[in-house]
Short mmCIF file of C-alpha atoms and ligand atoms in Angstrom, two decimals:
data_model
loop_
_atom_site.label_atom_id
_atom_site.label_comp_id
_atom_site.label_asym_id
_atom_site.label_seq_id
_atom_site.Cartn_x
_atom_site.Cartn_y
_atom_site.Cartn_z
CA MET V 1 -16.22 -3.31 -11.61
CA LEU V 2 -12.71 -4.09 -12.84
CA ARG V 3 -10.80 -1.65 -15.02
CA GLN V 4 -7.86 -2.69 -17.18
CA VAL V 5 -4.75 -0.52 -16.72
CA ALA V 6 -2.30 -2.61 -18.75
CA GLU V 7 -2.43 -5.89 -20.63
CA GLY V 8 -3.43 -8.55 -18.10
CA VAL V 9 -3.54 -6.09 -15.19
CA LEU V 10 -6.83 -4.79 -13.79
CA ILE V 11 -7.79 -2.74 -10.77
CA HIS V 12 -10.78 -2.10 -8.59
CA GLN V 13 -10.81 1.17 -6.69
CA SER V 14 -12.67 1.17 -3.38
CA GLU V 15 -14.83 4.19 -2.62
CA LEU V 16 -13.55 4.27 0.93
CA LEU V 17 -9.95 5.54 0.96
CA GLN V 18 -9.66 5.05 -2.84
CA ASN V 19 -7.86 1.77 -2.18
CA ASN V 20 -6.71 0.03 -5.33
CA ALA V 21 -7.04 -3.76 -5.44
CA VAL V 22 -4.89 -5.16 -8.24
CA VAL V 23 -5.62 -8.26 -10.33
CA VAL V 24 -2.82 -9.80 -12.40
CA GLN V 25 -3.85 -12.46 -14.89
CA GLY V 26 -1.82 -15.66 -14.88
CA ARG V 27 -2.09 -18.98 -16.67
CA ALA V 28 -4.66 -20.72 -14.48
CA GLY V 29 -6.05 -17.79 -12.50
CA VAL V 30 -5.15 -14.44 -11.02
CA LEU V 31 -2.84 -12.94 -8.45
CA LEU V 32 -4.76 -10.53 -6.21
CA ILE V 33 -2.78 -7.75 -4.53
CA ASP V 34 -4.37 -5.88 -1.55
CA ALA V 35 -7.88 -7.34 -1.96
CA GLY V 36 -10.00 -4.37 -0.84
CA ILE V 37 -11.86 -3.11 2.20
CA THR V 38 -15.59 -3.73 2.49
CA ALA V 39 -17.27 -7.14 2.46
CA GLU V 40 -19.57 -5.97 -0.31
CA GLU V 41 -16.85 -4.95 -2.72
CA MET V 42 -14.64 -7.97 -2.11
CA ALA V 43 -17.64 -10.25 -2.69
CA ALA V 44 -18.44 -8.36 -5.92
CA LEU V 45 -14.81 -8.73 -7.00
CA ALA V 46 -15.02 -12.47 -6.32
CA ASP V 47 -18.20 -12.68 -8.42
CA ASP V 48 -16.60 -10.79 -11.30
CA LEU V 49 -13.58 -13.09 -11.27
CA ARG V 50 -15.82 -16.15 -11.22
CA LYS V 51 -17.74 -14.84 -14.26
CA LEU V 52 -14.43 -14.36 -16.04
CA GLY V 53 -13.54 -17.96 -15.14
CA GLN V 54 -10.45 -16.71 -13.31
CA PRO V 55 -10.09 -17.93 -9.75
CA VAL V 56 -7.66 -16.31 -7.34
CA VAL V 57 -4.61 -18.59 -7.28
CA ALA V 58 -2.33 -16.37 -5.17
CA ALA V 59 -2.55 -13.16 -3.18
CA PHE V 60 -0.14 -10.62 -1.76
CA SER V 61 -0.38 -7.86 0.85
CA THR V 62 2.00 -4.97 0.24
CA HIS V 63 2.36 -4.10 3.93
CA PRO V 64 1.02 -4.82 7.40
CA HIS V 65 -1.74 -2.18 7.65
CA TRP V 66 -5.32 -3.38 8.08
CA ASP V 67 -6.64 -1.87 4.85
CA HIS V 68 -4.17 -3.99 2.85
CA LEU V 69 -4.70 -7.27 4.73
CA LEU V 70 -8.39 -7.99 4.36
CA TRP V 71 -9.98 -10.98 2.71
CA HIS V 72 -13.40 -12.44 1.93
CA ALA V 73 -14.31 -16.14 1.97
CA LYS V 74 -15.74 -15.86 -1.56
CA LEU V 75 -12.25 -15.06 -2.84
CA GLY V 76 -11.28 -18.63 -1.97
CA GLU V 77 -8.37 -20.22 -0.17
CA ALA V 78 -5.38 -19.39 -2.33
CA PRO V 79 -2.08 -18.82 -0.52
CA ARG V 80 -1.75 -15.24 0.68
CA TYR V 81 1.75 -13.83 0.93
CA GLY V 82 3.68 -10.86 2.22
CA THR V 83 7.32 -10.22 2.95
CA ALA V 84 8.81 -11.99 5.98
CA ARG V 85 8.85 -8.72 7.94
CA CYS V 86 5.28 -7.91 6.94
CA ALA V 87 4.08 -11.32 8.14
CA ALA V 88 6.01 -11.06 11.41
CA ASP V 89 4.59 -7.61 12.06
CA ILE V 90 0.97 -8.64 11.49
CA GLN V 91 1.39 -11.83 13.53
CA ALA V 92 2.59 -9.73 16.45
CA PHE V 93 -0.41 -7.43 16.01
CA LEU V 94 -2.87 -10.34 15.87
CA SER V 95 -1.39 -11.85 19.03
CA ASN V 96 -2.91 -8.95 21.01
CA ALA V 97 -6.35 -10.09 22.22
CA HIS V 98 -7.80 -6.61 21.54
CA TRP V 99 -6.61 -6.19 17.96
CA LYS V 100 -10.15 -5.90 16.56
CA ASP V 101 -10.87 -3.01 18.91
CA HIS V 102 -7.74 -1.22 17.72
CA ILE V 103 -8.92 -1.45 14.12
CA ALA V 104 -12.50 -0.49 15.00
CA GLU V 105 -11.20 2.78 16.45
CA GLU V 106 -9.97 3.75 12.99
CA LEU V 107 -13.14 2.79 11.13
CA PRO V 108 -16.29 4.74 10.40
CA PRO V 109 -19.01 2.70 12.17
CA GLU V 110 -21.24 2.48 9.09
CA ILE V 111 -18.63 0.56 7.10
CA GLU V 112 -18.84 -3.22 7.22
CA VAL V 113 -15.31 -4.56 7.17
CA PRO V 114 -14.89 -8.33 7.57
CA LEU V 115 -12.06 -8.84 10.05
CA ASP V 116 -12.12 -12.62 10.51
CA LEU V 117 -9.68 -13.39 7.70
CA LEU V 118 -7.53 -10.32 8.23
CA GLY V 119 -3.78 -10.83 8.03
CA LEU V 120 -3.70 -14.59 7.48
CA ILE V 121 -0.63 -14.36 5.29
CA THR V 122 2.49 -16.44 4.86
CA GLY V 123 5.80 -14.62 4.98
CA LEU V 124 8.00 -15.28 1.96
CA PRO V 125 11.63 -16.10 2.75
CA ALA V 126 13.63 -12.93 3.35
CA GLU V 127 15.74 -13.62 0.25
CA ALA V 128 12.70 -14.11 -2.05
CA THR V 129 12.88 -11.80 -5.06
CA GLN V 130 9.58 -12.72 -6.69
CA ILE V 131 6.11 -13.96 -5.83
CA PRO V 132 5.79 -17.73 -6.30
CA TRP V 133 2.91 -18.20 -8.72
CA ASP V 134 2.06 -19.37 -12.25
CA GLY V 135 1.91 -16.06 -14.10
CA PRO V 136 4.00 -13.08 -15.21
CA LYS V 137 7.08 -12.60 -13.06
CA VAL V 138 6.36 -10.22 -10.18
CA ARG V 139 9.52 -8.78 -8.66
CA ILE V 140 9.42 -7.84 -4.96
CA ILE V 141 11.00 -4.48 -4.17
CA GLU V 142 11.10 -4.52 -0.40
CA HIS V 143 12.01 -1.41 1.51
CA GLN V 144 11.44 0.01 4.97
CA ALA V 145 9.40 3.16 4.34
CA HIS V 146 5.83 3.60 5.62
CA ALA V 147 5.58 0.20 7.35
CA PRO V 148 7.85 -2.72 8.29
CA GLY V 149 8.42 -5.03 5.34
CA HIS V 150 6.65 -2.76 2.87
CA ALA V 151 6.96 -4.06 -0.70
CA ALA V 152 6.39 -2.48 -4.06
CA LEU V 153 5.91 -4.97 -6.90
CA LEU V 154 7.19 -4.74 -10.44
CA ILE V 155 5.32 -6.81 -13.03
CA GLU V 156 8.21 -6.68 -15.45
CA GLU V 157 6.69 -7.91 -18.70
CA ARG V 158 3.61 -5.68 -18.23
CA ARG V 159 5.79 -2.70 -17.22
CA VAL V 160 3.52 -2.07 -14.23
CA LEU V 161 4.65 -0.94 -10.77
CA VAL V 162 2.35 -1.62 -7.82
CA ALA V 163 3.55 0.97 -5.32
CA GLY V 164 1.76 0.00 -2.09
CA ASP V 165 1.31 3.04 0.13
CA MET V 166 3.85 5.15 -1.74
CA LEU V 167 3.42 7.66 -4.59
CA SER V 168 -0.18 8.61 -3.86
CA ASP V 169 -1.80 11.77 -5.19
CA VAL V 170 -4.15 11.93 -2.19
CA LEU V 171 -2.01 10.77 0.76
CA ILE V 172 1.24 12.37 1.82
CA PRO V 173 4.22 10.12 2.58
CA MET V 174 3.30 8.55 5.89
CA LEU V 175 6.48 7.77 7.76
CA ASP V 176 7.05 4.67 9.84
CA LEU V 177 7.80 6.58 13.03
CA SER V 178 8.60 3.36 14.89
CA ALA V 179 11.77 3.03 12.79
CA ALA V 180 15.15 4.38 13.93
CA ASP V 181 15.48 6.74 10.95
CA PRO V 182 12.13 7.07 9.18
CA ILE V 183 13.24 9.98 7.01
CA GLU V 184 16.29 8.22 5.58
CA ASP V 185 14.27 4.99 5.15
CA TYR V 186 11.73 6.90 3.08
CA LEU V 187 14.34 8.63 0.93
CA ALA V 188 16.06 5.29 0.32
CA ALA V 189 12.75 3.72 -0.74
CA LEU V 190 12.09 6.56 -3.17
CA ARG V 191 15.56 6.02 -4.66
CA ARG V 192 14.75 2.33 -5.16
CA LEU V 193 11.50 3.17 -6.95
CA GLU V 194 13.32 5.77 -9.03
CA GLY V 195 15.81 3.05 -9.94
CA VAL V 196 13.12 1.01 -11.70
CA ALA V 197 11.19 3.98 -13.15
CA GLY V 198 12.70 3.35 -16.59
CA ASP V 199 10.99 -0.07 -16.66
CA VAL V 200 7.53 1.30 -15.85
CA ASP V 201 4.71 2.53 -18.11
CA VAL V 202 1.95 2.40 -15.49
CA PHE V 203 2.08 2.65 -11.71
CA ILE V 204 -0.67 1.89 -9.23
CA PRO V 205 -0.54 3.51 -5.77
CA GLY V 206 -2.30 1.87 -2.83
CA HIS V 207 -4.63 4.89 -2.64
CA GLY V 208 -5.52 7.38 -5.38
CA SER V 209 -4.96 7.72 -9.09
CA VAL V 210 -3.07 5.40 -11.41
CA GLY V 211 -0.46 7.19 -13.50
CA GLY V 212 1.94 6.85 -16.41
CA ALA V 213 5.72 7.13 -16.68
CA ASP V 214 5.84 10.95 -16.54
CA GLN V 215 3.58 11.08 -13.51
CA LEU V 216 5.69 8.44 -11.82
CA ARG V 217 8.71 10.74 -11.83
CA ALA V 218 6.60 13.71 -10.77
CA ARG V 219 5.15 11.79 -7.81
CA ILE V 220 8.60 10.57 -6.74
CA ASP V 221 9.78 14.21 -6.81
CA GLN V 222 6.69 15.38 -4.91
CA ASP V 223 7.13 12.76 -2.20
CA ARG V 224 10.84 13.48 -1.90
CA ALA V 225 10.17 17.22 -1.57
CA TYR V 226 7.71 16.51 1.23
CA VAL V 227 10.13 14.23 3.10
CA LEU V 228 13.04 16.65 2.69
CA ALA V 229 10.90 19.51 4.06
CA MET V 230 10.06 17.32 7.04
CA ARG V 231 13.74 16.56 7.55
CA GLU V 232 14.57 20.27 7.62
CA GLY V 233 11.64 21.01 9.91
CA HIS V 234 9.98 23.20 7.25
CA VAL V 235 6.32 23.38 6.42
CA PRO V 236 6.04 21.56 3.10
CA SER V 237 4.10 23.26 0.34
CA ASP V 238 2.28 20.21 -0.89
CA PRO V 239 -1.01 20.05 -2.82
CA ARG V 240 -2.21 17.16 -0.65
CA VAL V 241 -2.09 19.28 2.49
CA GLY V 242 -4.20 22.36 3.28
CA PRO V 243 -6.87 23.98 1.10
CA SER V 244 -5.68 22.30 -2.10
CA ALA V 245 -6.41 18.78 -0.75
CA LYS V 246 -9.00 16.86 -2.75
CA PRO V 247 -12.57 16.97 -1.42
CA GLY V 248 -12.95 14.30 1.23
CA TRP V 249 -9.21 14.23 1.94
CA GLU V 250 -9.00 17.28 4.20
CA TRP V 251 -8.04 14.98 7.10
CA VAL V 252 -4.64 14.42 5.47
CA SER V 253 -3.65 17.80 6.95
CA ASP V 254 -4.25 16.32 10.41
CA VAL V 255 -2.07 13.34 9.49
CA HIS V 256 0.63 15.74 8.39
CA ASN V 257 0.44 17.82 11.59
CA GLY V 258 0.45 14.69 13.73
CA GLN V 259 3.53 13.21 12.14
CA ALA V 260 5.35 16.56 12.11
CA GLN V 261 4.80 16.79 15.89
CA ARG V 262 5.87 13.21 16.53
CA LEU V 263 8.94 13.70 14.38
CA ALA V 264 9.90 16.83 16.30
CA ARG V 265 9.53 14.97 19.61
CA LYS V 266 11.54 12.03 18.30
CA ARG V 267 14.26 14.41 17.18
CA GLU V 268 14.44 16.03 20.61
CA ARG V 269 14.60 12.63 22.28
CA ASP V 270 17.21 11.12 19.97
CA GLY V 271 19.19 14.26 19.28
CA THR V 272 19.27 13.14 15.63
CA PRO V 273 17.87 14.64 12.46
CA GLY V 274 14.94 12.36 11.92
ZN1 LIG G 301 -0.45 1.78 4.88
#
């Protein structure tokens, strides 16, 4: 079920939400980034890794949203990390006695998602610049777009960028509307990703298609155009919204309309552009 996208870097794409779980091969085992969604696929991933003789020795969640925080017992008990802000955010979420109900509201009932090990991550120190593990250096590019403590990861010697929930061909930029200035946060994050684009041959978004260096720049431009249109209060012409959306992704238009409305209300309330 694993597909190699660069030397020592493999992915598994979930059918639900086209989530990409990323496996990075190290010396004594693998780093697993955003493990997956359903119990069935995470168990199958664990079986595949066992057959390859490559246990999970470390894990990382790119941001504190449920579909990036799941885990299965068969994947073992390796340390699971996130940024300090990511860990603080999920710990606050888990401290609410009804957190499972909140997630269930977002899930199709026929999907079996194991919630017991959700979000059990350790926050890395705020000044950490790389993931502590025995394998290729993985640089943490933390920024504040989409979710608190969101991190993209650059596997420098493999020239691979793991983008988290940025740079998707199926999902529009989803702003963190709890932030003071979600538009400027998003633009700043895109600038940071653009700043490393010259070191990247392959990028892996949290949802959707993997791309090469040319597509990386095109997706940065596409996301920036969307965010700038939102800043100006325009209707973005974006292939991910409206009739050009991929089959099964028509609901992204609702996400767009919802965040456009919330942004307009926030603007009225704050009297600020964004
Ligand atoms: Zn997300």
